[in-house]
Coordinates of C-alpha atoms in Angstrom, one line a residue:
M810 CA 22.3 64.1 -18.3
N811 CA 18.9 64.2 -16.7
D812 CA 17.2 63.3 -20.0
R813 CA 19.6 60.4 -20.6
A814 CA 19.0 59.1 -17.0
G815 CA 15.3 59.4 -17.5
R816 CA 15.5 57.4 -20.7
R817 CA 17.6 54.7 -19.0
R818 CA 15.0 54.5 -16.2
A819 CA 12.2 54.2 -18.7
R820 CA 14.1 51.6 -20.6
R821 CA 14.7 49.5 -17.4
L822 CA 11.1 49.9 -16.5
A823 CA 9.9 48.7 -19.9
I824 CA 12.3 45.7 -19.8
G825 CA 11.2 44.8 -16.3
T826 CA 7.6 45.1 -17.3
A827 CA 8.2 42.9 -20.3
V828 CA 9.9 40.3 -18.1
V829 CA 7.1 40.3 -15.5
L830 CA 4.5 40.0 -18.3
A831 CA 6.5 37.1 -19.9
L832 CA 6.8 35.3 -16.6
A833 CA 3.1 35.8 -15.9
G834 CA 2.3 34.4 -19.3
M835 CA 4.4 31.3 -18.7
N836 CA 3.1 30.8 -15.1
G837 CA -0.4 32.1 -15.6
P838 CA -2.1 28.6 -15.7
W839 CA -0.1 27.5 -12.6
L840 CA -1.0 30.8 -10.7
Y841 CA -4.6 30.3 -11.8
R842 CA -4.7 26.7 -10.5
V843 CA -3.1 27.7 -7.2
G844 CA -5.4 30.6 -6.8
T845 CA -8.4 28.5 -7.7
E846 CA -7.4 25.7 -5.3
K847 CA -6.9 28.1 -2.5
Y848 CA -10.3 29.7 -3.1
H849 CA -11.9 26.2 -3.2
Q850 CA -10.3 25.3 0.1
Y851 CA -11.5 28.6 1.6
Q852 CA -15.0 27.9 0.4
I853 CA -15.3 24.3 1.6
N854 CA -13.9 25.2 5.0
K855 CA -16.4 28.0 5.7
P856 CA -18.6 27.1 8.7
E857 CA -21.8 27.7 6.7
Y858 CA -20.6 25.4 3.9
K859 CA -19.7 22.6 6.2
A860 CA -23.1 23.0 8.0
E861 CA -24.8 22.4 4.7
N862 CA -22.5 20.0 3.0
G863 CA -20.2 18.3 5.5
K864 CA -16.4 17.8 5.1
W865 CA -14.0 15.1 3.9
E866 CA -10.6 14.5 5.5
I867 CA -7.9 11.9 4.8
V868 CA -6.6 9.9 7.8
D869 CA -2.9 10.0 8.3
F870 CA -1.8 6.4 8.6
P871 CA 1.9 5.7 9.1
E872 CA 3.2 4.0 5.9
E873 CA 4.1 0.7 7.7
Y874 CA 0.5 0.3 8.8
R875 CA -1.1 0.8 5.4
Q876 CA -2.6 -2.1 3.5
N877 CA -4.8 -3.1 0.6
T878 CA -8.0 -3.1 2.6
I879 CA -10.6 -5.4 1.0
H880 CA -13.0 -5.9 4.0
A881 CA -13.9 -3.7 6.9
A882 CA -16.2 -4.2 9.9
L883 CA -17.1 -2.1 12.9
L884 CA -16.5 -4.0 16.2
H885 CA -18.5 -3.4 19.4
T886 CA -15.3 -2.2 21.0
G887 CA -15.6 0.9 18.7
K888 CA -12.6 -0.2 16.7
V889 CA -12.6 -1.1 13.0
L890 CA -11.3 -4.4 11.7
L891 CA -9.5 -3.9 8.4
I892 CA -8.8 -7.2 6.4
A893 CA -6.6 -7.4 3.4
G894 CA -5.6 -11.0 3.3
S895 CA -3.2 -11.1 0.3
G896 CA -4.8 -7.8 -0.9
N897 CA -5.3 -8.8 -4.5
N898 CA -1.5 -9.2 -4.8
Q899 CA -0.2 -12.4 -6.3
D900 CA 3.3 -11.8 -4.7
N901 CA 1.7 -11.5 -1.2
F902 CA -0.3 -14.7 -1.9
D903 CA 2.8 -16.6 -3.0
A904 CA 4.7 -15.4 0.0
K905 CA 1.8 -16.2 2.4
K906 CA 1.8 -12.6 3.5
Y907 CA -1.7 -12.0 4.8
D908 CA -2.7 -8.8 6.6
T909 CA -5.2 -7.6 9.1
R910 CA -5.2 -4.3 11.0
I911 CA -7.3 -3.0 13.9
W912 CA -7.8 0.7 13.9
D913 CA -9.1 2.8 16.8
P914 CA -10.6 5.9 15.2
V915 CA -10.8 7.7 18.6
K916 CA -7.3 7.1 19.8
G917 CA -5.8 6.9 16.3
T918 CA -3.9 3.6 17.2
I919 CA -3.3 0.9 14.7
K920 CA -2.4 -2.7 15.5
K921 CA -1.3 -5.6 13.2
V922 CA -3.1 -8.9 13.8
P923 CA -1.9 -12.3 12.7
T924 CA -4.0 -13.6 9.8
P925 CA -4.4 -17.4 9.6
N926 CA -5.2 -17.8 5.9
D927 CA -5.8 -15.7 2.8
L928 CA -9.1 -14.0 3.7
F929 CA -9.0 -12.0 0.5
C930 CA -12.6 -12.1 -0.9
T931 CA -14.1 -13.8 2.1
G932 CA -17.6 -13.4 3.5
H933 CA -18.5 -12.0 6.9
T934 CA -21.3 -11.0 9.2
Q935 CA -21.8 -9.9 12.8
L936 CA -22.7 -12.6 15.4
S937 CA -24.9 -12.4 18.4
N938 CA -22.0 -12.8 20.8
G939 CA -20.2 -9.8 19.3
N940 CA -17.7 -11.8 17.2
L941 CA -17.5 -11.5 13.5
L942 CA -18.0 -14.7 11.5
I943 CA -15.6 -14.9 8.5
A944 CA -15.9 -17.7 6.0
G945 CA -14.2 -18.5 2.7
G946 CA -11.3 -16.8 1.0
T947 CA -8.6 -17.6 -1.6
K948 CA -7.0 -20.9 -2.5
R949 CA -5.6 -19.9 -5.8
Y950 CA -5.4 -16.7 -7.8
E951 CA -6.8 -16.5 -11.3
K952 CA -4.6 -17.1 -14.3
L953 CA -5.3 -15.4 -17.6
K954 CA -5.1 -17.5 -20.7
G955 CA -1.7 -16.3 -21.7
D956 CA -0.3 -17.0 -18.3
V957 CA -1.4 -20.6 -18.0
T958 CA 1.5 -22.9 -18.7
K959 CA 0.1 -26.3 -17.7
A960 CA -3.1 -27.7 -19.0
G961 CA -5.7 -28.1 -16.2
G962 CA -9.3 -28.7 -15.5
L963 CA -12.0 -30.5 -13.6
M964 CA -11.9 -34.2 -13.0
I965 CA -15.1 -36.0 -11.8
V966 CA -14.1 -39.1 -9.8
H967 CA -16.6 -41.9 -9.8
N968 CA -16.9 -44.6 -7.0
E969 CA -19.1 -47.5 -7.9
N970 CA -18.5 -49.4 -4.6
P971 CA -21.8 -49.2 -2.6
D972 CA -20.1 -50.4 0.6
E973 CA -17.5 -47.7 1.3
P974 CA -16.1 -44.4 0.2
I975 CA -12.6 -43.9 -1.0
T976 CA -10.1 -41.1 -0.4
L977 CA -7.5 -40.2 -3.1
P978 CA -4.5 -38.2 -1.8
A979 CA -3.1 -35.1 -3.4
G980 CA -0.7 -36.1 -6.2
T981 CA -3.0 -38.9 -7.5
K982 CA -2.3 -39.5 -11.2
F983 CA -5.1 -40.0 -13.8
T984 CA -4.2 -41.4 -17.2
G985 CA -6.7 -41.2 -20.1
K986 CA -7.8 -44.4 -21.8
E987 CA -8.1 -42.8 -25.2
N988 CA -5.7 -39.9 -25.1
G989 CA -3.0 -41.6 -23.0
K990 CA -2.2 -38.3 -21.2
T991 CA -1.6 -38.2 -17.5
F992 CA -2.8 -35.5 -15.1
V993 CA -2.1 -35.0 -11.4
S994 CA -4.5 -33.9 -8.7
K995 CA -3.7 -30.8 -6.6
D996 CA -5.6 -31.8 -3.5
P997 CA -7.0 -34.9 -1.7
V998 CA -10.6 -35.8 -2.5
L999 CA -13.1 -38.0 -0.6
V1000 CA -15.5 -39.8 -3.0
P1001 CA -18.6 -41.1 -1.3
R1002 CA -19.8 -44.7 -1.7
A1003 CA -22.3 -45.5 -4.5
K1004 CA -26.0 -45.4 -3.7
K1005 CA -28.1 -48.5 -4.2
V1006 CA -31.3 -47.8 -6.2
F1007 CA -34.4 -50.0 -5.8
D1008 CA -37.7 -50.1 -7.6
K1009 CA -40.2 -48.4 -5.3
A1010 CA -43.1 -50.7 -6.4
T1011 CA -41.3 -54.1 -6.3
G1012 CA -38.4 -53.5 -4.1
K1013 CA -36.2 -55.0 -6.7
F1014 CA -32.6 -53.8 -7.0
L1015 CA -32.0 -51.7 -10.1
R1016 CA -28.5 -50.3 -10.1
N1017 CA -25.8 -48.5 -8.2
D1018 CA -25.5 -44.8 -8.7
P1019 CA -21.8 -44.0 -8.3
G1020 CA -20.6 -41.6 -5.7
L1021 CA -19.0 -38.5 -7.2
G1022 CA -16.0 -36.4 -6.2
R1023 CA -14.6 -33.3 -7.9
I1024 CA -11.0 -32.4 -8.1
Y1025 CA -8.7 -30.1 -10.0
V1026 CA -6.0 -31.8 -12.1
E1027 CA -3.0 -30.4 -14.0
A1028 CA -0.7 -31.8 -16.6
Q1029 CA 2.7 -33.1 -15.4
K1030 CA 4.6 -30.9 -17.8
K1031 CA 4.1 -27.5 -19.5
G1032 CA 3.0 -27.1 -23.1
A1033 CA 0.0 -27.1 -25.4
K1034 CA 0.5 -30.7 -26.4
Y1035 CA -0.8 -31.9 -23.1
Q1036 CA -4.2 -30.3 -23.7
T1037 CA -7.2 -32.5 -24.4
G1038 CA -10.2 -31.6 -26.5
T1039 CA -12.8 -34.1 -25.7
Q1040 CA -14.2 -36.2 -22.9
D1041 CA -12.2 -39.2 -21.8
N1042 CA -12.3 -41.9 -19.0
Y1043 CA -9.2 -41.9 -16.8
R1044 CA -7.6 -44.8 -15.0
I1045 CA -6.3 -44.0 -11.5
Q1046 CA -2.7 -45.0 -11.0
G1047 CA -1.9 -46.8 -7.7
L1048 CA -5.3 -48.6 -7.4
S1049 CA -5.6 -52.3 -7.7
G1050 CA -8.3 -55.1 -7.5
A1051 CA -11.8 -54.0 -6.8
D1052 CA -10.8 -50.4 -6.1
A1053 CA -9.3 -50.1 -9.6
R1054 CA -12.5 -51.5 -11.1
N1055 CA -14.9 -49.4 -9.1
T1056 CA -13.0 -46.0 -9.1
Y1057 CA -12.2 -44.0 -12.2
G1058 CA -12.2 -40.4 -13.5
I1059 CA -14.1 -38.6 -16.3
A1060 CA -13.0 -35.2 -17.6
Q1061 CA -14.1 -32.9 -20.3
K1062 CA -11.6 -30.5 -21.9
I1063 CA -8.4 -30.1 -20.0
A1064 CA -6.8 -27.0 -21.5
L1065 CA -4.7 -23.9 -21.2
D1066 CA -7.7 -21.5 -21.0
K1067 CA -8.2 -18.9 -18.2
K1068 CA -8.3 -20.4 -14.7
D1069 CA -10.6 -18.6 -12.2
F1070 CA -10.0 -17.9 -8.6
Q1071 CA -10.5 -20.9 -6.2
G1072 CA -12.1 -20.7 -2.8
I1073 CA -11.4 -22.2 0.6
R1074 CA -13.7 -23.8 3.2
D1075 CA -12.0 -22.3 6.3
S1076 CA -14.2 -20.4 8.8
Y1077 CA -13.2 -18.2 11.7
E1078 CA -14.8 -16.1 14.4
F1079 CA -12.9 -12.9 15.1
D1080 CA -13.0 -12.0 18.8
P1081 CA -13.0 -8.2 19.2
V1082 CA -11.9 -8.3 22.9
A1083 CA -9.1 -10.8 22.5
E1084 CA -8.4 -9.3 19.0
K1085 CA -7.6 -12.6 17.4
Y1086 CA -9.1 -15.1 14.9
I1087 CA -10.6 -18.3 16.3
K1088 CA -10.9 -21.2 14.0
V1089 CA -14.3 -23.0 13.8
D1090 CA -15.6 -25.9 11.7
P1091 CA -15.0 -25.3 7.9
M1092 CA -17.9 -25.0 5.5
H1093 CA -18.8 -28.0 3.4
E1094 CA -18.2 -26.0 0.2
A1095 CA -15.2 -23.9 -0.6
R1096 CA -16.3 -20.4 -1.3
W1097 CA -14.6 -17.3 -2.8
Y1098 CA -17.0 -14.2 -3.0
P1099 CA -19.7 -15.6 -0.8
T1100 CA -22.4 -13.6 1.0
L1101 CA -23.1 -14.3 4.7
T1102 CA -26.5 -13.2 6.0
T1103 CA -27.8 -13.4 9.6
M1104 CA -31.2 -15.1 9.9
G1105 CA -33.7 -14.1 12.6
D1106 CA -32.9 -17.2 14.7
G1107 CA -29.2 -16.3 14.8
R1108 CA -28.0 -18.9 12.2
I1109 CA -25.9 -17.6 9.4
L1110 CA -26.7 -18.3 5.7
S1111 CA -23.7 -18.8 3.4
V1112 CA -24.5 -18.5 -0.3
S1113 CA -22.7 -18.7 -3.6
G1114 CA -19.0 -18.2 -4.3
L1115 CA -16.4 -19.9 -6.5
D1116 CA -15.4 -23.4 -5.2
D1117 CA -12.1 -25.2 -4.9
I1118 CA -12.2 -25.9 -8.6
G1119 CA -12.9 -22.3 -9.5
Q1120 CA -16.5 -23.0 -10.5
L1121 CA -19.6 -21.3 -9.2
V1122 CA -21.0 -23.3 -6.3
P1123 CA -24.0 -25.0 -7.8
G1124 CA -26.7 -23.7 -5.4
K1125 CA -25.4 -25.7 -2.4
N1126 CA -26.1 -23.2 0.4
E1127 CA -25.2 -23.7 4.1
L1128 CA -26.3 -22.6 7.6
Y1129 CA -23.9 -21.9 10.5
N1130 CA -25.1 -22.5 14.0
P1131 CA -23.2 -20.2 16.4
K1132 CA -24.0 -22.5 19.3
T1133 CA -22.5 -25.7 17.8
K1134 CA -20.0 -23.8 15.6
K1135 CA -21.0 -26.2 12.7
W1136 CA -22.3 -25.9 9.2
T1137 CA -25.2 -27.8 7.6
Y1138 CA -26.6 -27.7 4.1
T1139 CA -30.0 -26.2 3.4
A1140 CA -32.6 -28.7 2.4
K1141 CA -32.7 -27.6 -1.2
T1142 CA -30.4 -25.9 -3.6
R1143 CA -30.7 -22.4 -5.2
Q1144 CA -28.1 -20.7 -7.2
F1145 CA -27.1 -17.0 -7.2
P1146 CA -24.2 -15.0 -8.7
T1147 CA -21.3 -14.3 -6.3
Y1148 CA -21.8 -11.8 -3.5
P1149 CA -25.6 -11.6 -3.9
A1150 CA -27.3 -8.9 -1.9
L1151 CA -29.5 -11.0 0.5
F1152 CA -31.3 -9.4 3.4
P1153 CA -33.5 -11.0 6.2
M1154 CA -37.1 -9.9 6.1
L1155 CA -39.5 -9.3 9.0
N1156 CA -41.4 -12.5 8.1
G1157 CA -38.3 -14.8 8.2
K1158 CA -37.8 -14.9 4.4
I1159 CA -34.9 -13.5 2.4
F1160 CA -35.1 -10.5 0.1
Y1161 CA -32.7 -10.6 -3.0
S1162 CA -32.4 -7.3 -4.7
G1163 CA -30.8 -8.7 -7.8
A1164 CA -27.5 -6.8 -7.0
N1165 CA -24.3 -8.9 -7.0
A1166 CA -20.6 -8.4 -7.4
G1167 CA -19.4 -10.7 -10.1
Y1168 CA -19.2 -14.3 -11.3
G1169 CA -22.0 -16.4 -12.6
P1170 CA -24.1 -17.0 -15.7
D1171 CA -26.0 -13.9 -17.0
N1172 CA -29.2 -15.9 -17.1
V1173 CA -29.2 -17.8 -13.8
G1174 CA -30.2 -16.5 -10.3
R1175 CA -30.2 -12.8 -11.3
D1176 CA -33.9 -12.0 -11.0
P1177 CA -34.8 -10.1 -7.8
G1178 CA -37.3 -11.7 -5.5
I1179 CA -38.3 -13.1 -2.1
W1180 CA -36.8 -16.4 -1.1
D1181 CA -38.2 -18.8 1.5
V1182 CA -35.1 -20.8 2.5
D1183 CA -37.1 -23.5 4.3
T1184 CA -39.4 -24.3 1.3
N1185 CA -37.0 -23.0 -1.4
A1186 CA -40.0 -21.1 -2.9
F1187 CA -38.9 -18.0 -4.8
T1188 CA -41.3 -15.1 -5.8
K1189 CA -39.9 -12.8 -8.4
L1190 CA -40.4 -9.0 -8.0
P1191 CA -41.3 -6.9 -11.0
G1192 CA -40.4 -3.4 -12.1
L1193 CA -36.6 -3.3 -11.8
S1194 CA -35.2 -0.8 -14.3
D1195 CA -31.8 -1.5 -15.9
A1196 CA -32.3 -5.1 -14.9
K1197 CA -29.3 -6.2 -17.0
L1198 CA -27.1 -3.7 -15.2
M1199 CA -27.2 -5.1 -11.6
E1200 CA -23.6 -6.3 -11.3
T1201 CA -21.7 -4.0 -8.9
A1202 CA -24.9 -2.3 -7.8
G1203 CA -25.4 -1.3 -4.2
T1204 CA -28.4 -2.2 -2.0
V1205 CA -29.4 -0.5 1.3
L1206 CA -32.3 -1.1 3.7
L1207 CA -33.7 2.3 4.2
P1208 CA -34.3 3.7 7.7
P1209 CA -36.2 2.8 9.7
A1210 CA -36.0 -0.9 9.1
Q1211 CA -39.6 -1.4 10.2
D1212 CA -40.7 0.1 6.9
E1213 CA -39.0 -2.6 4.9
K1214 CA -38.2 -0.2 2.1
Y1215 CA -35.0 -0.8 0.0
M1216 CA -33.0 1.3 -2.4
V1217 CA -30.9 -0.3 -5.2
I1218 CA -28.2 2.0 -6.5
G1219 CA -26.5 2.1 -9.9
G1220 CA -24.7 -1.0 -11.2
G1221 CA -23.2 -2.2 -14.4
G1222 CA -23.2 -4.9 -17.1
V1223 CA -22.0 -8.5 -16.4
G1224 CA -18.3 -9.0 -16.3
E1225 CA -16.0 -6.3 -17.7
S1226 CA -18.8 -4.4 -19.4
K1227 CA -18.5 -0.7 -20.0
E1228 CA -22.2 -0.2 -19.3
S1229 CA -23.3 1.4 -16.1
S1230 CA -26.7 2.6 -14.7
N1231 CA -27.5 6.0 -13.2
K1232 CA -30.8 4.6 -11.7
T1233 CA -31.8 4.2 -8.1
R1234 CA -34.8 1.9 -7.6
L1235 CA -37.1 1.7 -4.6
I1236 CA -39.2 -1.1 -3.4
D1237 CA -41.7 -1.3 -0.5
L1238 CA -41.9 -5.0 0.7
K1239 CA -44.9 -4.2 2.9
A1240 CA -47.0 -3.3 -0.1
N1241 CA -49.7 -5.7 -1.2
D1242 CA -47.9 -6.3 -4.5
P1243 CA -44.3 -5.1 -4.1
K1244 CA -42.6 -3.8 -7.2
F1245 CA -39.7 -1.6 -8.0
V1246 CA -40.1 2.0 -8.9
D1247 CA -37.4 4.5 -9.9
G1248 CA -36.1 6.8 -7.3
P1249 CA -34.0 10.0 -7.9
S1250 CA -31.4 9.5 -10.7
L1251 CA -27.6 9.8 -10.2
E1252 CA -25.7 12.3 -12.4
K1253 CA -23.6 9.5 -13.9
G1254 CA -23.9 5.8 -14.5
T1255 CA -22.3 4.4 -11.3
R1256 CA -20.7 1.0 -10.5
Y1257 CA -19.5 0.3 -6.9
P1258 CA -21.5 3.0 -5.1
Q1259 CA -20.9 3.0 -1.3
S1260 CA -23.9 3.7 0.9
S1261 CA -24.2 4.1 4.7
V1262 CA -27.3 4.6 6.8
L1263 CA -27.0 7.6 9.1
P1264 CA -28.7 8.1 12.5
D1265 CA -31.0 10.9 11.2
D1266 CA -32.8 8.5 8.8
T1267 CA -30.8 9.6 5.8
V1268 CA -28.4 7.6 3.6
L1269 CA -25.0 8.8 2.4
V1270 CA -24.3 7.6 -1.2
S1271 CA -20.8 8.2 -2.5
G1272 CA -18.1 7.2 -4.9
G1273 CA -18.0 4.5 -7.5
S1274 CA -16.9 4.7 -11.1
E1275 CA -18.6 4.9 -14.5
D1276 CA -16.6 2.0 -16.0
Y1277 CA -15.4 -1.4 -14.8
R1278 CA -12.8 -0.9 -12.0
G1279 CA -12.4 2.8 -12.8
R1280 CA -11.2 2.3 -16.4
G1281 CA -10.7 5.4 -18.4
D1282 CA -10.1 7.5 -15.3
S1283 CA -13.8 7.2 -14.5
N1284 CA -13.9 7.5 -10.7
I1285 CA -16.9 9.6 -9.6
L1286 CA -15.9 12.3 -7.0
Q1287 CA -19.4 13.0 -5.9
A1288 CA -21.5 12.4 -2.7
R1289 CA -25.2 12.7 -2.1
I1290 CA -27.5 12.4 0.9
Y1291 CA -30.8 10.6 0.4
D1292 CA -33.7 11.5 2.8
A1293 CA -35.8 8.4 3.3
K1294 CA -38.7 10.5 4.6
T1295 CA -39.0 12.9 1.7
G1296 CA -37.6 10.7 -1.0
K1297 CA -35.2 13.5 -2.1
M1298 CA -31.5 13.3 -2.8
R1299 CA -29.2 16.3 -2.6
S1300 CA -25.5 16.8 -3.4
V1301 CA -23.0 17.4 -0.6
A1302 CA -19.3 18.0 -0.4
D1303 CA -17.2 16.0 -2.9
P1304 CA -14.9 13.3 -1.6
L1305 CA -11.2 13.7 -2.1
V1306 CA -10.4 10.1 -3.1
G1307 CA -11.8 8.1 -5.9
R1308 CA -13.4 4.7 -4.9
N1309 CA -14.3 1.8 -7.1
Y1310 CA -13.7 -2.0 -6.9
H1311 CA -12.7 -3.3 -3.4
S1312 CA -14.0 -0.2 -1.6
G1313 CA -16.6 0.4 1.1
S1314 CA -17.9 2.6 3.9
I1315 CA -18.7 2.2 7.6
L1316 CA -20.7 4.3 9.9
L1317 CA -18.7 5.1 13.1
P1318 CA -20.1 5.5 16.6
D1319 CA -19.5 9.3 16.6
G1320 CA -21.8 9.7 13.5
R1321 CA -19.0 10.1 11.0
V1322 CA -18.4 7.7 8.0
M1323 CA -15.1 6.1 7.0
F1324 CA -14.3 5.0 3.5
F1325 CA -11.7 2.5 2.5
G1326 CA -10.1 0.8 -0.5
S1327 CA -10.3 1.1 -4.3
D1328 CA -8.6 -1.0 -6.8
S1329 CA -8.4 0.7 -10.2
L1330 CA -7.4 -1.4 -13.2
Y1331 CA -5.5 1.5 -14.8
A1332 CA -4.1 4.7 -13.5
D1333 CA -4.7 6.9 -16.6
K1334 CA -7.4 7.9 -18.9
A1335 CA -5.8 6.1 -21.9
N1336 CA -5.6 2.8 -19.9
T1337 CA -1.9 2.3 -20.4
K1338 CA -0.5 2.5 -16.9
P1339 CA -1.4 -0.2 -14.3
G1340 CA -3.5 1.0 -11.4
K1341 CA -2.3 1.2 -7.8
F1342 CA -4.4 0.1 -4.8
E1343 CA -5.8 3.0 -2.9
Q1344 CA -4.6 2.6 0.7
R1345 CA -5.8 5.9 2.1
I1346 CA -8.7 6.0 4.5
E1347 CA -11.0 9.0 4.3
I1348 CA -13.6 10.3 6.8
Y1349 CA -16.7 12.1 6.0
T1350 CA -18.2 14.4 8.7
P1351 CA -21.9 14.9 7.8
P1352 CA -23.5 18.3 8.0
Y1353 CA -25.3 17.4 11.3
L1354 CA -22.0 17.5 13.2
Y1355 CA -21.4 21.2 12.2
R1356 CA -24.5 22.4 14.0
D1357 CA -24.9 23.1 17.6
A1358 CA -23.6 20.6 20.2
Q1359 CA -24.6 17.0 19.9
P1360 CA -27.3 15.8 22.4
S1361 CA -25.7 14.0 25.3
L1362 CA -26.4 10.3 26.0
S1363 CA -25.0 8.3 28.9
G1364 CA -25.6 5.6 31.5
G1365 CA -28.2 3.0 30.8
P1366 CA -27.9 -0.8 30.6
Q1367 CA -25.4 -2.5 28.3
T1368 CA -28.0 -5.3 27.6
I1369 CA -31.7 -4.9 26.7
Q1370 CA -33.9 -7.9 25.8
R1371 CA -36.2 -7.8 22.8
G1372 CA -39.4 -6.4 24.2
G1373 CA -37.5 -4.9 27.2
T1374 CA -36.7 -1.4 28.2
G1375 CA -33.6 0.6 29.2
T1376 CA -33.3 4.0 30.8
F1377 CA -30.5 6.4 29.7
T1378 CA -29.6 9.9 30.8
S1379 CA -29.5 12.9 28.4
Q1380 CA -29.2 16.6 29.4
H1381 CA -31.1 17.3 26.2
A1382 CA -33.9 14.8 26.7
S1383 CA -36.6 17.4 26.1
S1384 CA -35.3 18.0 22.6
V1385 CA -34.9 14.3 21.6
R1386 CA -37.2 13.4 18.7
N1387 CA -35.9 10.0 17.6
V1388 CA -34.1 7.0 19.0
R1389 CA -32.4 4.4 16.7
L1390 CA -30.6 1.1 17.1
I1391 CA -28.1 0.8 14.3
R1392 CA -26.4 -2.6 13.6
P1393 CA -22.7 -2.2 12.8
S1394 CA -21.5 -2.7 9.3
A1395 CA -19.4 -5.4 7.7
S1396 CA -18.6 -4.3 4.2
T1397 CA -16.9 -5.6 1.0
H1398 CA -17.5 -5.5 -2.7
V1399 CA -20.5 -3.2 -2.6
T1400 CA -22.1 -5.7 -0.2
D1401 CA -23.2 -4.8 3.3
V1402 CA -26.2 -6.8 4.4
D1403 CA -25.6 -6.2 8.1
Q1404 CA -26.4 -2.5 8.4
R1405 CA -29.9 -1.6 9.6
S1406 CA -31.5 1.2 11.6
V1407 CA -34.3 0.2 13.9
K1408 CA -36.8 2.7 15.3
L1409 CA -37.3 2.5 19.1
D1410 CA -40.3 3.8 21.0
F1411 CA -39.3 6.0 24.0
K1412 CA -40.6 8.0 26.9
K1413 CA -39.1 11.1 28.5
S1414 CA -39.0 12.1 32.2
G1415 CA -36.8 15.0 33.1
D1416 CA -33.3 14.1 31.9
K1417 CA -34.2 10.4 31.5
L1418 CA -35.1 8.5 28.3
T1419 CA -36.6 5.1 28.6
V1420 CA -36.4 3.2 25.3
T1421 CA -38.2 -0.1 24.3
V1422 CA -36.6 -2.7 21.9
P1423 CA -39.1 -4.3 19.5
T1424 CA -40.0 -8.0 20.0
N1425 CA -39.5 -9.2 16.4
R1426 CA -36.2 -11.1 16.2
D1427 CA -36.2 -10.8 12.4
L1428 CA -36.3 -7.0 12.8
V1429 CA -33.7 -7.0 15.6
P1430 CA -31.3 -9.9 15.2
S1431 CA -29.4 -10.7 18.4
G1432 CA -26.1 -8.9 18.8
W1433 CA -24.5 -5.5 19.5
Y1434 CA -26.0 -2.2 18.3
M1435 CA -25.2 1.5 18.4
L1436 CA -27.9 3.4 20.2
F1437 CA -28.3 7.0 18.9
V1438 CA -30.7 9.7 19.9
T1439 CA -31.4 12.6 17.5
D1440 CA -32.7 16.0 18.5
D1441 CA -35.2 18.4 16.9
Q1442 CA -32.5 19.7 14.6
G1443 CA -31.6 16.3 13.3
T1444 CA -28.3 16.2 15.2
P1445 CA -27.4 12.8 16.6
S1446 CA -25.7 11.9 19.8
K1447 CA -22.6 9.8 20.0
A1448 CA -23.6 6.2 20.2
Q1449 CA -24.0 4.0 23.3
W1450 CA -23.2 0.3 22.7
V1451 CA -26.2 -2.0 23.6
R1452 CA -26.4 -5.7 23.2
V1453 CA -29.6 -7.5 22.4
P1454 CA -29.2 -11.1 23.7

């Protein structure tokens, strides 16, 4: 009996062992992954790891407050403006569903703000009064060739009457003299009067140069038979007498080919205190994908973009005067691709890094250089590596801004190219003969890199993708910190969320960095599943916030004139080594020309710090800034908001 019982126990033990081994074999990979992930979480949460590499966390937004964030700007209230407009969603556009949110990163509150128009792919910059200027946006979504059902295209309207302009309303019909086909205008158009031309030597009248107006027209009915293949003159229905003789249309091909996005002229100032949009005078040109850059005198330069016909604005740049709230053209034209990276220099000129975010010919306006807006002179800068891969590249003014050194990061080929660059390029604009030299390389070719200047004179570089809009599951889950003093770049903790097209980053007043957006074309490596917009916001806490306590900073004036001083209180004044004024970011499409970190001279006396703001208005444009102090360990304080009037 005892032997039989022993054999039964042995048999049960053998069967049980076999079952356990079988289950372990089936679940081994899962158990391994769970174990590996738990170990990874243990490692990245160790205090010593965070003190060396920092930490990433996802912000928990209630679902009803999530949106497809395209643009973000830090406001002087400490809140963050998150703009989606239609959020790259045709259904939202058709329903006129436009979104804006205000997020308070300290209190965690989120507020919806009424959005007056589709500010998807607008331009923006910080104004001296603390408002955010927003100009341009979307009039029409693009239509790919197979989706276009009505032939459409550009009609140039001529007015040969030298005495008065003429306005044609939306719905005006144009009938071809040769092809007999009729097309209808989508918008009203004002056609200026003709210009009388005289011989300068004799004063004799030579001719009238007709005034020209541009308008998008579309066939009345669907179908390929309404396309045209050649240029034709068009009679304008509804006109009679002299108007009919003086006014006519000329169009090239009107077809079913791809129709690009169209821009709008509308401009707004966003008031951070009232938390609402205020309409101001519209631009002269409609713009989609424009760059807005603050000049030293406070005016705003608006450059490039697709117009109301869906064509690249032909070098007609504008200046906004915050005092009059009006726009004027620059004296001369200069063409750039859309969202060009344009930065104000210390001599009043504009630095163009060559980086851009999209549309435009591959051989016009892509060379980096220094632009004098007043004279229109443009001096090209040599030495740029991977010069053909500057689309979707990032550009950052390295700290401190006084040094006028820039870094250009990554980039890709024009359009939907698969090519991408792993280069960083550095340029010192104070050198006798400025030229680009290569900086530290990235591990992978990187389109859409985000970069944020930190208070300790380093730059956080993160995210991006190897391919266009993250195709082929090519998002790059890597982050690096570049030290502007040593020229070295080191890896830090990896982000949790992939970021590519329609993403960006913003430095917060507490020294952390927020990341938003990402608009992958596909959701899988095989490029078979459509992508989904990334609505999660992620926060990176840099290593300097895992050291000892931050130095304190309090009191002091809220306003300091250029050349003036302000005295602040810090219990750690004796350990303070640097003081920086950092301009708040306004970020979209790898373009953030607002951010800059200005070095301030300072004196210590007990627990008091007296800081001096530089006098150069090109270095310190008027407006609100974050004032940080950094101690001898490189740990920054929380920022005090200061306005330079």
